Amino acid sequence: MQDRTYAADAEPGSRATVAGWVHEIRDLGGIAFLILRDTTGRIQVKFEKDEMDDELVETGLDVSRESVVAVTGDVEEESRAPTGVEVVPDSIEVIAPADTDLPLDPSGKVDAELSTRLDNRTLDLRKPDVKAIFEVRAEILRAAREELRAVGCTEINTPKIVATGTEGGTELFPITYFGEEAFMNQSPQLFKQLMVGSGLERVFEIGPIFRAEEHNTPRHLNEATSIDFEGAFCDHSDAMDVCEEVVKGVYEAVEENCTAQLEAIGVADDFSVPDGEFPRLTYEEAIERINATGALDQQLVWGDDLPTEGEHALGEEIGGHYFITDWPSEIKPFYIKDYDDDETVSTGFDLMHPRMELVSGGQREHRHDHLIEGFKQQGLDPDEFEYYTKMFKYGMPPHAGWGLGGERLVMTVLGLDNIREAVIFPRDRQRLSP
Amino acid sequence: MQDRTYAADAEPGSRATVAGWVHEIRDLGGIAFLILRDTTGRIQVKFEKDEMDDELVETGLDVSRESVVAVTGDVEEESRAPTGVEVVPDSIEVIAPADTDLPLDPSGKVDAELSTRLDNRTLDLRKPDVKAIFEVRAEILRAAREELRAVGCTEINTPKIVATGTEGGTELFPITYFGEEAFMNQSPQLFKQLMVGSGLERVFEIGPIFRAEEHNTPRHLNEATSIDFEGAFCDHSDAMDVCEEVVKGVYEAVEENCTAQLEAIGVADDFSVPDGEFPRLTYEEAIERINATGALDQQLVWGDDLPTEGEHALGEEIGGHYFITDWPSEIKPFYIKDYDDDETVSTGFDLMHPRMELVSGGQREHRHDHLIEGFKQQGLDPDEFEYYTKMFKYGMPPHAGWGLGGERLVMTVLGLDNIREAVIFPRDRQRLSP
């Protein structure tokens, strides 16, 4: 429809064809309004029953809500209309009539369960607040790519079908690949590391990852979007610098380009770009401060995982993003490098939002012999990972990187309650469709 | 390494630490050179044996090729050096020594088989021409996204794990999803259509698709990158307009931002931005012109698929991109809309490059009853696709879209012989690793 005018662009004094969904029909007797909604907003179409063609009026007022229509007419100024203009139609075409029995009310007047919304995302994303979430999500991904390019990264795409999992874990979805056993990749970790040893040096990837975790929580998905960075000649501190730049750059882009969306979602007042440097606490400081909050029944000791309630108590105290560094080696993956002067402490780090962990990263083990040892200690057969480990024999520079959960980023930027609200068609323990 | 200077940035008169790979060592007797390579290029390091510390000279000249080193010293002008400068070192650190027995020679002096290159991508991408392919690829994806945003699209991400395939075909990789049968998605087709019925109206996705095709040719992959567009209130002609804009925009971006890469790949002279409008031939015109070339033993008749040799003959005659429109309905997928006035002709179209098909698209069937009929005629059970078809009852606008093969685009832009050269870690019938 080349000659279509968007609702937001209809100028008084012009003729226009507007097309979209029937949002509402308000019949006031002699006069009636059809509110048409398209991707830019809503526009009022006025029917004056006594002065207009009967068939036109009938078509316009009998059409069911959420039907798709095209209306042609004169655009006139009307201060009482939602956008200050209205269309006085001389023709209306019902392009796709909608059943009157809608599974979900896109006007947003009736609340729906999340599962009903997810079953009917087409209707759900007709609501301006839900649509806005995905416009912000798109802006977040755009901004993240721009920030990563700005620090010298080349975008890469790595395979999602793999012969072996990153950590050889059991949390992999098995697939049948021409009769061979294969898996859906849980992380681009090994591939992005192989690329920092290439001439690209710094790479990023934004793509799907797959985890067969049994978790069913408001912050876990079985298919998620991972924002991955890896850089040659970087240590964990450099990687944290890049991470901080990307996260802040994302917030700045949302502030600059998504004002209307933040309003629509209803979070404009709560939104702010993080200011100041993200504090960097060592794991040791973190457990001390968590212990001091008294939030836990038991005092944490070196080597403990940080329980969620502990992280929340610390996050509340700090009131913004913060890094936890210098983790005990034993609770970080084997491919994370330990400090040279203390092998019990790892260069691994997490970026925390007060609500949850966003990022996991660290400097990587780039020494071939240490890496092979790491596989063995993990109970993995290094031979199965030879395609990866052998490249460490041919000049693998020191490198560091991280993975940032895309949906968690959207969720925390927008203050969403459930991670499923940050993905159009989520995959979880129960949900495989749509 | 915060204080590292890139090879390309080393200024005469400064002190610098450069870090990278040992590209070559040239020992001329009293004087010797170590050529260091990093992501920005190469730089010469000069060793004067009689005037320098013996240990320094020994370390610098005994280090094996492709080892990772860091060299600190004074940067001096030297017109005979490759970049016009050289480093006079006062320290050298061997960060990661390389085995002398390299599976692939990154200097590019010895040609390697494609399979050896793919097994050793880390080394392969140290070659400037191979690295450049992936820098261009990243630019192509960046430009495609920008073009798609410019025509009003919102970027979406749709699931790769699905309960049913797009076309219910047998060319799907089966996965086990928490005990249930599922598949890796072969196309975002159904999901992007569901989104044009939402308030987003126009969407795009760039992501992986998976096809369990037995093909093993230089232009097929089993895991590929698809660039997908779908737009509400678009017909096939609008969709072709968008397609043409995206493809031309990609070429323009490569011309503008990848001069050095085109030189490195050796295709700078062959590269040009397509000029003029892409011709739009009907299928009927296409078979007439193919028949007239005499390239085929048998004359094509209405309803025949176009054989590759025929497409090549036509492509050679046209000498650039062209669309083929108005295909027989019976050889296009059921979700493509037929013309209202002739149901034997489909609104499906292909965008052809003289070497191969790049894009497949069309206006979609948006009428619920016709869609259900289409599933049945295809031998598919519409009930299995109810999550998709039911949304067509609630106001689905007319819409059109297309899918563009990302690797084929890279391949044709750069004149690559084999599609595997356009993806870092390809997946094909034989290759599942790395």
Short mmCIF file of N, CA and C in Angstrom, two decimals, chain B residues 109 123 172-173 195 258 272 402:
data_model
loop_
_atom_site.label_atom_id
_atom_site.label_comp_id
_atom_site.label_asym_id
_atom_site.label_seq_id
_atom_site.Cartn_x
_atom_site.Cartn_y
_atom_site.Cartn_z
N LYS B 109 52.09 -18.05 2.03
CA LYS B 109 53.03 -18.43 0.97
C LYS B 109 52.75 -19.83 0.44
N LEU B 123 44.36 -19.98 12.59
CA LEU B 123 45.52 -19.64 11.78
C LEU B 123 45.09 -19.04 10.43
N LEU B 172 14.37 -31.25 8.51
CA LEU B 172 14.51 -30.63 9.83
C LEU B 172 15.41 -31.48 10.69
N PHE B 173 16.24 -30.81 11.50
CA PHE B 173 17.03 -31.55 12.49
C PHE B 173 16.17 -31.76 13.74
N MET B 195 4.26 -11.49 13.68
CA MET B 195 4.61 -10.15 14.16
C MET B 195 4.11 -9.02 13.27
N CYS B 258 34.90 -0.53 3.17
CA CYS B 258 35.75 -1.73 3.10
C CYS B 258 36.76 -1.68 1.97
N SER B 272 31.72 -3.60 -7.87
CA SER B 272 31.00 -2.36 -8.16
C SER B 272 29.60 -2.42 -7.58
N TRP B 402 10.42 -11.45 2.66
CA TRP B 402 11.42 -12.27 1.96
C TRP B 402 12.50 -12.73 2.93
#
